[in-house]
C-alpha cells in the first residue's frame, strides 16, 4: 500500500492555478467605489533643513483632490527600540512625513491625493520645496570622521548601535603566539531586495464596523496594525490590516513603512478610499535598502590548520533611520552573535556598529548579515589554507562542528546537523563530474577556471528566547494557529505567518491533512487578516514552517483529540481506545466501527445535546508554539565552478552544486524552489547588484538601466542534493529553508573567482565583483583592483 502521508512529498502547489491564470488578487488589483490615488512629494536633497513646502499649485492641478504635509496630518512618529543602555543604542524617531529636516533623497515630505494616478503624478510636479542644504554623509568613513555633521543630533559620532558582545579572555595572547594569522578586509555593496510587486496600500474607513481597513502587502500585518493605530491615535481594535496575494517580500516588507500610514491618514481625512502604489523609481531609490557592510576580521590558526581565534570589527551602514520593529541593530547584532557559524572557534572577540548616513534606511533582506559574515569567514579559511599549504576543503573539514549538541564560544547551542557530510558530498560531486581535470586542461589552454566552496549554517526557528537576547522592545517568537472544522468535515486553518511566495497554502495544508487524515483539498489556509488571526509575527527569518507549521500541527492534533472524545462518548469507551483514520474516527479494537468527520461535526454543531458534558459545542482548536532554546540550524555546502573571460572580465558560472539539510522537507519541490531563488539573489549580490551614491547623496540606480539585475541568462542551473537531520523540537522535524541559498552563494562565487585568479597573485575581497575588476586582475594590475 502506498504511503498516504503528504509530508515529504512534492504535492503540486495549490496557489498556482489561481496565480498562473491571472486570478490572483494583489494590492493594485483592489478597486473600491470612490477610490482616490496617492503619491508622495519626496526630498530632492540628501541632507537639509526644510525652509518651506508650498503645495498651493499642487491643489490647483486638475484631478488633485488634496495635498497634505506633516503639519496637515499630525501623526505619531515610528520609533523602534532596543532595551540597551545609551552607549550601545540610540533610538531615532522616523516621522511619517518629514517635518523640519530631510535625511535622504526620496524621503517623503507630503502626500498628494488625486482622482487617478496620473493626476497624482502631475500634482507632484507642481510642489515647491525650499531647503537649507547640509553636508550629506554618503559613506561610513564620512559618518565616523571627527567633527562630521550629525544625521541625528542625538546620535553622537553618527553611531546608532555599538556593541561588543564577546571578548574571550587572553585573545590577544592567542593571536600573538599563533603560528598563522590571516586577515580579511571586505566590503559588500548596498542592495535592493527587489520584490516583483512593489510596496502598496489601499485604505478606507468602514462605517459599519467602525474600523480603518488597511489592505497592504506586508510580511507583518499585526505590526503594521500596531504602528498604524499608534500613529493615527486609534485604538488597535479600530484598525484592521488585510494582506491580499503578495508578490515577494524578502524582508523588505517586514519593516513598517511610512507611506502606508500616510495613505491611511489621508483616507481618514477625506472619508474616501485611498490607494498608493510605489513606482519602480521610488522602490529602487527611496524604499528600504540593505547589505552595505564593512568587515575587518583576522583569524589565528595552528600549524595543522585548526582555528584558534577570531577577532572582528563590523560596521553596517544602516542609512538614515532605524526600521520598525527590528531597529538598526538587526545587522550588526546578527553578525556579532553568529559569525563563528559552523566552525569550532575557541576564542572570539567582536565589535558591531550601525552607523547612520544620508541614504535610504536599511531593512532586513534575505539572510541578514549572514551572506556577508559567511563570505568573510570562508575567505579567512581560504587564505589560511594557502598560508599553510593545505587543501581549502581539508582545512574546513578539520574545523567544522561534528559533535552535537555543540555550544559555541558565542553562547549558542547548535542542534544536530550534517556540516561535514554536506561538505564532503559537495566536494565529491564536483570531483566526480571531472571539474578539477577540466580546470587543469583549461589552464594549459590559457583559460581561467576557478572552483570555490562555502560551508555554513542558517539559524532558523528563532523563538522568543532568541529574539529577547537582542534586547528588542518588541520581541517576536511565538505563533498561534486555529483549526476549525465545519459540518462538511472540511477545515479552515489560521496561521500568523504570511506567505509572499513560500507556498504556505500548500505546505501548511500538507501538515494539517496528514495530522487529521484528510484529503488536502478539504484544508483551507487563512492568513494575513488581523481581524481573523488572533496574533502573528508574520514571515521572516525562515520561521514559517518551523514555528508557524508547528503551531498548525498542534492545533490540528487538538482538534483530532476532540473528535476522538466525541466518538468515544458515542461508543461509551475512552478516547484512548479510538484513533483517527482517513477522515474518520475508528475503534482500535474494531476497525469496522467508524464515525466520519461529517457525522461527528453533525453532533458537534447540530445535535449538541449528544455531546458529553465536558465537551463544548463546535469543532475548533487553538494552539501556540514557541522555541525556548537557541533555535534550530539548517546547514549547507555550496560548490561553484566559474570561468573568467580575459577579454571582458566577465564571470561565467559553469556549474553550481548545493548540498543542503533542512531537516524534514515538508514539500521537497518547494524547498528546492526556495533554494534556487535564494542562490539567484546571492549571485546577484556577488556579481551584479549595487546602489551607489554621488557626492551629493544622489542614488545611482533609479531604474533597471542602472541597477543590474541578473536574468535567467546569468543564473545557472543548480543541482541540489538533500540530506536530512530532523529537528528534535519542531513539531514536524522541519528546519527553516528560506534564506540558505542566499547565505552561501556570495562566498562560494568569490572563492571560485579567486581560485580562477590564482596565477595572477591577486585576490578579491569585495562584492559585487565587477567585470572591470576581474579584467584588471587578469592583466596583473592590482592598482586597478578595488
XYZ file of C-alpha atoms in Angstrom:
786
model
C 0.000 0.000 0.000
C 1.332 3.430 -0.942
C 2.313 5.754 1.917
C -0.679 8.101 2.318
C 1.322 10.745 4.155
C 1.757 14.098 2.453
C 4.719 15.435 4.434
C 7.854 14.774 2.436
C 6.035 14.685 -0.913
C 6.197 17.287 -3.671
C 2.477 17.967 -3.715
C 1.503 20.352 -6.523
C 1.245 23.932 -5.311
C -2.362 24.814 -4.598
C -1.662 28.508 -5.271
C -0.585 28.003 -8.852
C -3.919 27.621 -10.684
C -5.081 30.959 -9.302
C -1.822 32.827 -9.752
C -0.867 31.441 -13.157
C -4.294 32.105 -14.639
C -4.306 35.755 -13.598
C -6.860 35.277 -10.833
C -4.534 36.419 -8.068
C -5.616 39.489 -6.135
C -2.794 41.877 -5.317
C -2.989 45.331 -3.772
C -3.069 47.067 -7.141
C -5.983 44.872 -8.229
C -8.192 46.342 -5.489
C -10.804 48.790 -6.757
C -13.213 50.440 -4.340
C -16.060 52.854 -5.089
C -14.880 56.470 -4.991
C -11.254 55.450 -4.616
C -8.547 58.110 -4.856
C -4.852 57.694 -5.635
C -1.883 58.948 -3.639
C 1.742 59.695 -4.409
C 4.434 61.411 -2.398
C 6.410 64.590 -2.764
C 9.922 63.409 -1.953
C 13.103 65.140 -0.966
C 15.455 66.011 -3.798
C 18.378 66.619 -1.435
C 20.109 64.091 0.786
C 20.515 66.286 3.849
C 18.959 69.604 4.658
C 16.616 71.730 6.723
C 13.176 72.276 5.235
C 12.609 76.003 4.873
C 9.285 75.838 3.026
C 6.789 73.480 1.420
C 4.363 75.185 -0.954
C 1.520 72.931 -2.143
C -0.803 75.707 -3.333
C -0.095 74.984 -7.002
C -0.476 71.277 -6.371
C -4.031 71.759 -5.167
C -4.882 73.617 -8.381
C -3.784 70.771 -10.663
C -6.799 69.222 -12.424
C -7.790 65.997 -10.722
C -5.964 66.700 -7.468
C -8.310 66.421 -4.502
C -5.962 67.213 -1.599
C -2.323 67.605 -0.621
C -1.033 67.273 2.931
C 2.218 67.985 4.760
C 3.212 66.804 8.210
C 1.516 69.909 9.636
C -1.760 68.930 7.977
C -1.594 65.334 9.198
C -0.415 65.286 12.831
C 0.869 61.723 13.010
C 2.933 59.994 15.630
C 6.471 59.016 14.696
C 7.620 55.463 14.059
C 10.245 54.585 16.647
C 11.952 51.217 17.045
C 13.591 50.470 20.384
C 16.166 48.197 21.931
C 16.421 47.653 25.679
C 20.109 48.576 25.674
C 21.938 51.360 27.502
C 22.531 54.687 25.702
C 26.168 53.899 24.930
C 25.043 50.799 22.999
C 21.885 52.020 21.263
C 20.429 55.378 20.274
C 16.773 55.381 19.147
C 15.786 57.631 16.267
C 12.224 58.688 15.560
C 11.146 58.346 11.921
C 8.363 60.808 11.091
C 5.686 59.563 8.715
C 6.203 62.759 6.704
C 9.404 64.739 7.203
C 8.839 67.879 9.248
C 11.888 70.053 9.806
C 14.672 68.082 8.192
C 15.304 65.629 5.367
C 17.879 62.886 5.680
C 17.950 61.128 2.303
C 16.939 61.635 -1.302
C 13.426 60.266 -1.651
C 12.271 60.898 1.901
C 8.505 61.593 1.845
C 7.558 65.227 2.571
C 3.931 65.441 1.526
C 1.173 63.249 0.145
C -0.806 64.237 -2.939
C -4.238 62.649 -3.410
C -5.987 62.730 -6.774
C -8.790 61.145 -8.753
C -6.380 58.963 -10.686
C -2.725 58.007 -10.573
C -1.807 60.291 -13.482
C -3.242 63.384 -11.826
C -1.372 62.493 -8.638
C 1.893 62.410 -10.588
C 1.041 65.764 -12.204
C 0.444 67.168 -8.760
C 3.908 66.144 -7.593
C 5.488 68.223 -10.339
C 3.769 71.357 -9.019
C 5.151 71.082 -5.481
C 7.767 73.618 -4.396
C 10.109 72.792 -1.536
C 12.832 75.011 -0.112
C 15.908 73.661 1.665
C 18.902 74.852 3.582
C 21.280 72.143 2.473
C 23.650 70.420 4.859
C 26.695 68.326 4.044
C 25.496 64.819 3.136
C 27.206 61.770 4.573
C 27.461 59.099 1.896
C 29.931 56.687 3.434
C 30.839 55.056 6.703
C 34.149 56.921 6.735
C 32.440 60.299 6.437
C 29.940 59.405 9.142
C 32.631 58.372 11.623
C 35.099 61.160 10.815
C 35.862 63.558 13.688
C 33.671 66.641 13.505
C 31.267 65.114 10.968
C 27.859 66.734 10.695
C 25.265 64.676 12.569
C 22.410 62.945 10.763
C 20.543 62.890 14.082
C 21.519 65.347 16.776
C 21.033 62.718 19.453
C 23.383 60.202 17.790
C 26.941 61.192 18.610
C 29.530 60.104 16.048
C 26.591 59.109 13.820
C 26.504 55.776 15.614
C 23.165 54.140 16.379
C 24.478 50.825 17.692
C 27.852 49.985 19.219
C 28.048 46.609 20.951
C 30.846 44.255 21.934
C 29.022 41.013 22.612
C 32.021 38.713 23.077
C 35.653 39.078 24.131
C 37.391 35.896 25.204
C 39.953 36.423 27.967
C 43.505 36.241 26.658
C 42.576 36.543 23.000
C 45.403 38.998 22.269
C 47.917 36.463 23.532
C 46.381 33.784 21.336
C 46.978 35.937 18.270
C 50.467 36.926 19.398
C 51.511 33.286 19.757
C 49.681 31.824 16.755
C 51.834 30.316 14.000
C 49.451 31.640 11.342
C 47.364 34.794 11.420
C 45.348 35.835 8.378
C 43.250 38.928 7.827
C 40.410 39.942 5.534
C 39.106 43.437 4.876
C 35.908 43.282 2.891
C 33.025 45.480 1.792
C 29.693 44.460 0.365
C 27.525 46.628 -1.833
C 24.214 48.240 -0.942
C 21.339 46.289 -2.475
C 17.625 46.406 -3.098
C 15.550 43.341 -2.155
C 13.595 43.943 -5.367
C 10.323 42.058 -4.884
C 8.389 41.767 -8.137
C 5.470 43.602 -6.518
C 6.466 46.974 -5.136
C 5.006 48.215 -1.863
C 1.447 49.478 -1.845
C -1.662 50.039 0.242
C -5.381 50.705 -0.033
C -7.031 52.310 3.000
C -10.671 53.110 3.751
C -12.951 53.662 6.732
C -15.647 51.018 7.277
C -18.607 52.814 8.865
C -20.456 49.635 9.786
C -17.506 48.123 11.650
C -16.121 51.490 12.754
C -12.713 50.427 11.548
C -9.918 51.666 9.384
C -9.288 48.870 6.881
C -5.766 48.892 5.506
C -5.025 46.425 2.725
C -1.295 46.286 2.162
C 1.473 43.957 1.019
C 3.350 43.382 4.254
C 5.056 40.405 5.832
C 3.995 41.585 9.314
C 0.317 42.617 9.335
C -0.045 42.756 13.115
C 2.970 45.026 13.446
C 1.523 47.344 10.782
C -1.706 47.426 12.796
C 0.165 48.405 15.949
C 2.122 51.197 14.263
C -0.912 52.493 12.370
C -3.070 52.631 15.490
C -0.398 54.458 17.485
C 0.497 56.887 14.735
C -3.134 57.678 13.899
C -4.261 57.827 17.527
C -6.771 54.983 17.199
C -7.454 52.068 19.495
C -5.927 48.979 17.954
C -9.297 47.252 17.532
C -10.272 50.117 15.226
C -7.564 49.149 12.718
C -7.840 46.064 10.527
C -4.918 45.082 8.313
C -5.548 42.669 5.440
C -2.863 41.262 3.163
C -4.059 40.021 -0.245
C -1.794 37.993 -2.540
C 1.745 39.312 -2.317
C 4.427 39.266 -4.983
C 7.555 38.797 -2.910
C 8.967 40.479 0.150
C 12.408 39.071 1.038
C 12.474 41.017 4.321
C 11.905 44.442 2.778
C 8.214 44.146 3.627
C 8.719 43.093 7.241
C 9.659 46.667 8.126
C 6.711 49.004 8.657
C 6.761 51.749 6.037
C 5.769 55.376 6.296
C 3.715 55.638 3.138
C 1.049 53.123 4.117
C 0.421 55.091 7.324
C 0.186 58.387 5.419
C -2.218 56.873 2.885
C -4.396 55.673 5.753
C -4.343 59.142 7.330
C -5.421 60.700 4.028
C -8.274 58.216 3.722
C -9.484 59.096 7.206
C -9.254 62.832 6.489
C -11.119 62.605 3.178
C -13.616 59.895 4.095
C -12.813 58.081 0.858
C -10.653 55.082 -0.048
C -7.064 55.971 -0.945
C -4.643 53.767 -2.884
C -0.874 54.145 -3.008
C 1.310 52.021 -5.284
C 5.057 52.539 -5.177
C 6.571 53.086 -8.601
C 9.789 51.341 -9.531
C 11.892 54.503 -9.344
C 10.885 55.067 -5.733
C 11.254 51.365 -4.979
C 14.837 51.379 -6.229
C 15.967 54.620 -4.640
C 13.742 55.536 -1.687
C 12.470 52.242 -0.326
C 14.278 50.251 2.354
C 17.682 49.029 1.160
C 20.143 46.508 2.606
C 23.554 44.902 2.848
C 26.190 47.698 2.846
C 28.732 46.400 5.362
C 32.437 46.625 6.133
C 34.370 43.875 7.930
C 37.884 43.923 9.336
C 38.484 40.380 10.576
C 41.502 38.284 11.445
C 41.825 34.642 12.394
C 44.544 32.681 14.152
C 45.438 29.081 13.199
C 47.929 26.482 14.375
C 50.302 24.607 12.027
C 47.717 21.917 11.313
C 45.079 24.449 10.252
C 42.998 24.348 13.445
C 41.420 27.714 14.130
C 42.480 29.256 17.430
C 40.633 32.567 17.469
C 38.512 35.046 15.560
C 38.681 38.830 16.001
C 36.190 41.006 14.139
C 35.149 44.623 13.704
C 31.845 45.019 11.850
C 30.408 48.302 10.607
C 26.991 48.376 8.940
C 25.781 51.452 7.067
C 22.110 51.486 8.043
C 21.076 54.673 6.296
C 19.006 57.439 7.793
C 16.738 55.660 10.319
C 16.135 52.532 12.347
C 13.435 50.342 10.816
C 10.480 49.145 12.905
C 10.423 46.774 14.746
C 13.970 45.464 14.260
C 15.979 48.696 14.690
C 19.366 49.489 13.176
C 20.773 46.766 15.369
C 19.488 43.938 13.222
C 22.570 43.606 11.024
C 25.463 44.238 13.458
C 23.787 42.143 16.153
C 23.203 39.262 13.736
C 26.805 39.371 12.534
C 28.266 39.641 16.028
C 26.159 36.871 17.533
C 26.524 34.254 14.832
C 29.797 34.797 12.953
C 31.571 31.632 14.217
C 28.964 29.663 12.271
C 29.758 26.032 11.508
C 33.297 26.154 12.878
C 34.709 25.236 16.304
C 36.074 28.650 17.213
C 37.556 28.541 20.743
C 38.209 32.287 21.203
C 36.175 35.168 19.832
C 36.064 38.936 20.050
C 33.729 41.148 18.064
C 32.566 44.730 17.904
C 29.464 45.520 15.901
C 28.371 49.016 14.912
C 25.485 50.536 12.997
C 26.193 53.955 11.561
C 23.681 56.373 10.139
C 24.198 58.131 6.802
C 22.152 60.152 4.342
C 20.820 57.166 2.452
C 17.514 55.351 2.416
C 17.172 53.299 5.609
C 18.070 49.637 5.814
C 15.611 46.820 6.423
C 16.185 43.082 6.713
C 16.969 41.360 3.437
C 17.107 37.621 2.891
C 19.917 36.311 5.062
C 20.527 39.442 7.193
C 24.316 39.761 7.517
C 24.907 36.031 7.125
C 25.839 36.275 3.419
C 28.415 38.856 4.487
C 29.977 37.215 7.518
C 29.953 33.764 5.891
C 31.832 35.289 2.977
C 34.363 36.794 5.382
C 34.908 33.607 7.385
C 35.174 31.500 4.238
C 37.774 33.920 2.860
C 39.762 33.529 6.081
C 39.829 29.755 5.673
C 40.876 30.073 2.033
C 43.667 32.434 2.991
C 44.832 30.225 5.853
C 44.829 27.191 3.545
C 47.252 28.949 1.211
C 49.442 30.169 4.058
C 49.681 26.641 5.492
C 49.783 24.840 2.120
C 46.572 22.947 2.876
C 43.715 21.949 0.645
C 40.919 24.545 1.141
C 38.303 21.847 1.691
C 40.542 19.888 4.056
C 41.097 22.881 6.345
C 37.345 23.232 6.625
C 36.992 19.539 7.467
C 39.377 19.954 10.357
C 37.295 22.744 11.868
C 33.598 22.089 11.238
C 31.403 21.086 14.160
C 30.815 17.321 14.196
C 29.696 16.570 17.765
C 26.190 17.722 18.692
C 24.665 19.435 20.526
C 27.526 21.906 20.431
C 27.671 25.108 22.458
C 29.859 27.643 20.740
C 32.079 30.408 22.025
C 29.169 32.726 21.175
C 26.979 31.001 23.764
C 24.692 29.500 21.117
C 23.844 25.802 21.206
C 23.735 24.155 17.799
C 21.381 21.203 17.392
C 22.423 18.183 15.284
C 23.332 18.864 11.681
C 25.346 17.413 8.806
C 28.072 20.008 8.374
C 30.886 17.609 7.475
C 28.663 15.283 5.457
C 27.360 18.170 3.346
C 30.866 19.457 2.667
C 32.143 16.009 1.720
C 29.234 15.324 -0.641
C 29.568 18.727 -2.262
C 33.265 18.268 -2.976
C 32.735 14.683 -4.158
C 30.060 15.844 -6.580
C 32.404 18.443 -8.067
C 35.214 15.887 -8.379
C 33.011 13.132 -9.789
C 31.885 15.466 -12.555
C 35.514 15.949 -13.537
C 35.781 19.682 -12.889
C 39.278 19.505 -11.445
C 40.514 17.784 -14.600
C 38.729 20.346 -16.759
C 40.306 23.125 -14.724
C 43.787 21.746 -15.351
C 43.102 21.314 -19.068
C 41.752 24.868 -19.313
C 44.849 26.266 -17.602
C 47.020 24.561 -20.226
C 44.978 26.417 -22.868
C 45.380 29.764 -21.103
C 41.809 29.829 -19.795
C 40.880 30.673 -16.211
C 38.553 28.272 -14.430
C 38.080 28.518 -10.682
C 36.420 26.235 -8.142
C 35.085 27.607 -4.874
C 33.182 26.360 -1.843
C 31.279 27.695 1.097
C 30.145 25.857 4.205
C 27.585 27.436 6.535
C 24.587 27.088 8.785
C 21.355 29.041 8.927
C 19.851 29.625 12.325
C 16.083 29.244 11.963
C 13.126 28.810 14.249
C 14.032 31.869 16.303
C 11.699 31.875 19.272
C 11.023 34.498 21.901
C 14.111 33.447 23.859
C 16.468 34.026 20.938
C 14.958 37.379 19.988
C 14.954 38.525 23.605
C 18.741 38.135 23.633
C 18.892 41.086 21.229
C 17.003 43.137 23.834
C 14.336 44.219 21.383
C 11.473 46.188 22.892
C 9.209 44.237 20.536
C 10.104 40.549 20.927
C 8.867 38.238 18.125
C 8.826 34.494 18.513
C 5.641 32.514 19.086
C 2.885 31.712 16.638
C -0.810 30.964 17.160
C -2.989 28.751 14.986
C -6.659 27.900 14.976
C -8.120 24.882 13.167
C -11.881 24.925 12.646
C -13.915 22.098 11.119
C -17.304 22.809 9.544
C -20.290 20.492 9.167
C -18.956 19.086 5.899
C -15.816 17.835 7.609
C -13.581 20.381 5.897
C -11.243 22.595 7.931
C -10.085 26.190 7.848
C -6.695 26.878 9.379
C -5.413 30.251 10.517
C -1.737 30.991 10.916
C 0.126 34.100 11.990
C 2.710 33.578 9.249
C 2.423 35.482 5.975
C 3.122 33.912 2.604
C 4.715 36.034 -0.088
C 5.703 33.212 -2.384
C 6.626 30.424 0.067
C 3.669 28.148 -0.794
C 2.018 28.233 2.631
C -1.351 27.309 1.149
C 0.266 24.028 0.155
C 2.764 23.201 2.889
C 0.592 24.187 5.848
C -2.273 22.194 4.316
C 0.021 19.172 3.994
C 0.733 19.322 7.725
C -2.944 19.547 8.682
C -4.097 16.959 6.166
C -1.543 14.483 7.493
C -2.421 15.117 11.125
C -6.173 14.673 10.571
C -6.019 12.104 7.763
C -7.864 14.487 5.450
C -7.804 14.974 1.713
C -5.668 18.093 1.216
C -8.499 19.596 -0.835
C -10.514 19.717 2.390
C -7.993 22.065 4.048
C -8.043 25.831 3.569
C -5.321 28.093 4.938
C -6.152 31.621 6.034
C -3.539 34.233 6.895
C -2.911 37.937 6.638
C -6.014 39.353 8.339
C -5.614 40.891 11.784
C -9.353 40.574 12.386
C -9.324 36.809 11.910
C -5.848 35.885 13.142
C -5.505 36.172 16.918
C -1.936 37.416 16.654
C 1.042 36.681 14.491
C 4.591 37.813 13.858
C 4.440 37.212 10.140
C 7.107 35.650 7.987
C 10.821 36.336 8.191
C 13.970 34.528 9.374
C 12.802 31.170 7.966
C 10.279 30.898 10.790
C 7.093 29.921 8.947
C 7.293 26.134 8.900
C 9.471 25.774 11.992
C 7.309 27.933 14.252
C 4.071 28.540 12.348
C 3.912 24.999 10.998
C 4.447 23.612 14.482
C 1.545 25.682 15.831
C -0.631 24.478 12.948
C 0.174 20.840 13.667
C -0.505 21.231 17.389
C -3.875 22.865 16.699
C -4.803 20.087 14.267
C -3.804 17.485 16.863
C -6.020 19.184 19.467
C -8.936 19.086 17.050
C -8.239 15.418 16.422
C -8.344 14.792 20.158
C -11.748 16.456 20.369
C -13.075 14.334 17.528
C -11.887 11.233 19.350
C -13.581 12.345 22.569
C -16.898 12.830 20.781
C -16.629 9.433 19.097
C -15.598 7.744 22.347
C -18.650 9.140 24.120
C -20.847 7.829 21.297
C -19.388 4.325 21.775
C -19.153 4.650 25.544
C -15.417 3.948 25.568
C -12.365 6.026 26.468
C -10.735 8.351 23.896
C -7.560 6.259 24.187
C -9.471 3.384 22.579
C -10.024 5.385 19.397
C -7.810 6.677 16.581
C -8.019 8.903 13.535
C -8.128 7.181 10.180
C -8.803 8.747 6.765
C -11.261 11.486 7.714
C -12.953 9.396 10.361
C -12.536 8.075 13.889
C -12.450 4.329 14.396
C -12.271 1.979 17.332
C -8.870 0.422 17.825
C -10.421 -2.921 18.756
C -12.920 -2.964 15.895
C -11.892 -1.218 12.691
C -15.352 -1.682 11.245
C -16.733 0.705 13.861
C -16.145 4.163 12.374
C -17.627 7.637 12.553
C -16.821 10.014 9.692
C -15.898 13.604 10.339
C -19.207 14.777 8.868
C -21.094 12.605 11.346
C -19.025 13.943 14.228
C -19.463 17.520 13.037
C -23.200 16.926 12.852
C -23.140 16.045 16.548
C -20.822 18.934 17.466
C -22.927 21.591 15.744
C -26.433 20.333 15.037
C -27.093 17.806 17.814
C -25.082 19.219 20.656
C -27.332 17.534 23.203
C -25.472 14.322 22.339
C -22.100 15.751 23.338
C -20.503 14.624 26.596
C -20.832 17.230 29.307
C -17.141 18.100 29.301
C -17.056 18.809 25.538
C -18.144 22.225 24.243
C -20.190 22.507 21.048
C -18.329 23.192 17.832
C -15.093 21.862 16.378
C -12.413 24.447 16.978
C -8.956 24.122 18.458
C -6.241 26.693 19.075
C -2.578 26.109 19.805
C 0.555 28.140 20.239
C 4.162 27.245 19.615
C 7.352 28.936 20.706
C 11.001 27.926 20.811
C 12.621 28.307 24.225
C 16.157 27.482 23.184
C 18.569 28.910 20.621
C 16.603 27.688 17.620
C 17.447 25.060 15.056
C 20.181 25.170 12.436
C 19.831 24.213 8.802
C 23.140 23.754 7.038
C 24.559 23.514 3.540
C 27.674 23.429 1.411
C 27.873 25.138 -1.974
C 30.317 24.329 -4.757
C 30.774 26.679 -7.707
C 32.785 26.471 -10.917
C 33.401 29.707 -12.826
C 35.288 30.782 -15.893
C 36.873 34.232 -16.061
C 36.981 35.679 -19.575
C 40.092 37.711 -20.274
C 38.656 39.936 -22.973
C 35.681 41.188 -20.998
C 36.332 40.308 -17.357
C 33.007 38.504 -17.354
C 32.454 35.848 -14.685
C 30.574 32.925 -16.198
C 29.196 30.336 -13.770
C 29.683 26.934 -15.352
C 28.375 24.763 -12.513
C 26.546 25.210 -9.233
C 26.041 22.407 -6.713
C 24.249 22.743 -3.396
C 24.039 20.125 -0.657
C 21.550 21.235 1.971
C 19.988 19.872 5.125
C 16.723 21.451 6.239
C 15.622 18.585 8.412
C 12.313 17.163 7.211
C 11.376 18.829 3.926
C 7.600 19.227 4.056
C 7.498 19.634 0.267
C 10.870 18.960 -1.424
C 9.951 20.809 -4.598
C 9.036 23.914 -2.620
C 12.289 23.641 -0.657
C 14.262 23.422 -3.893
C 12.431 26.457 -5.253
C 13.387 28.394 -2.143
C 16.990 27.281 -2.529
C 17.247 28.189 -6.210
C 15.641 31.580 -5.671
C 17.973 32.298 -2.782
C 21.024 31.298 -4.800
C 19.932 33.640 -7.597
C 19.767 36.526 -5.128
C 23.130 35.548 -3.668
C 24.719 35.528 -7.122
C 23.119 38.914 -7.769
C 24.881 40.347 -4.735
C 28.166 38.694 -5.621
C 28.355 39.805 -9.255
C 25.770 42.410 -10.216
C 23.604 44.466 -7.882
C 24.705 47.651 -6.129
C 23.275 51.049 -5.265
C 25.955 53.724 -5.056
C 25.711 57.449 -4.342
C 27.407 60.529 -5.712
C 28.985 63.176 -3.514
C 25.633 64.899 -3.022
C 23.884 61.743 -1.840
C 22.033 61.140 -5.098
C 21.461 57.405 -5.656
C 22.962 55.989 -8.827
C 20.401 53.306 -9.624
C 16.856 54.559 -10.112
C 15.924 52.260 -12.997
C 16.847 48.868 -14.363
C 19.119 50.627 -16.821
C 21.454 51.275 -13.895
C 20.568 48.637 -11.324
C 21.997 45.458 -12.798
C 19.612 42.610 -12.065
C 20.666 39.179 -13.328
C 18.347 37.348 -15.689
C 17.921 33.656 -16.445
C 20.868 34.032 -18.803
C 23.244 34.768 -15.918
C 21.831 32.320 -13.355
C 22.993 28.739 -13.942
C 21.152 25.504 -13.443
C 21.551 24.402 -9.845
C 21.885 20.800 -8.719
C 20.555 20.236 -5.210
C 21.329 17.232 -3.034
C 19.294 16.728 0.127
C 20.450 15.476 3.491
C 18.026 15.203 6.397
C 18.781 15.665 10.073
C 15.307 16.148 11.592
C 14.919 18.832 14.220
C 14.146 17.325 17.605
C 11.906 20.114 18.871
C 9.815 21.369 15.967
C 6.545 19.503 15.577
C 7.339 18.204 12.081
C 11.117 17.788 12.292
C 11.495 20.637 9.817
C 14.193 23.281 9.938
C 13.964 26.587 8.080
C 14.721 26.723 4.357
C 14.079 30.291 3.279
C 17.451 32.014 3.389
C 20.134 29.359 2.975
C 20.619 29.764 -0.758
C 21.351 33.457 -0.404
C 23.688 32.948 2.544
C 26.097 30.590 0.825
C 26.259 31.943 -2.711
C 28.441 35.090 -2.362
C 31.202 33.213 -0.516
C 31.267 30.319 -2.967
C 31.280 32.620 -6.006
C 34.000 34.880 -4.592
C 36.170 31.890 -3.670
C 35.734 30.454 -7.159
C 36.716 33.765 -8.744
C 39.822 33.963 -6.578
C 40.708 30.384 -7.497
C 40.472 31.412 -11.145
C 42.812 34.345 -10.422
C 45.355 32.143 -8.633
C 48.054 32.553 -11.283
C 47.871 36.364 -11.065
C 48.679 36.543 -7.360
C 45.736 38.937 -6.913
C 42.834 38.254 -4.570
C 39.481 39.986 -4.412
C 37.591 40.542 -1.169
C 34.775 42.936 -2.074
C 31.407 42.416 -3.740
C 29.921 42.934 -6.194
C 32.770 41.664 -8.366
C 32.687 43.826 -11.479
C 33.977 42.834 -14.934
C 36.370 45.779 -14.759
C 37.908 44.456 -11.573
C 38.295 40.949 -12.978
C 39.721 42.321 -16.234
C 42.344 44.328 -14.351
C 43.220 41.372 -12.135
C 43.673 39.053 -15.103
C 46.032 41.611 -16.617
C 48.014 41.740 -13.374
C 47.087 45.320 -12.474
C 46.477 45.268 -8.712
C 46.297 49.080 -8.534
C 43.061 48.946 -10.577
C 41.501 46.275 -8.411
C 39.064 47.689 -5.858
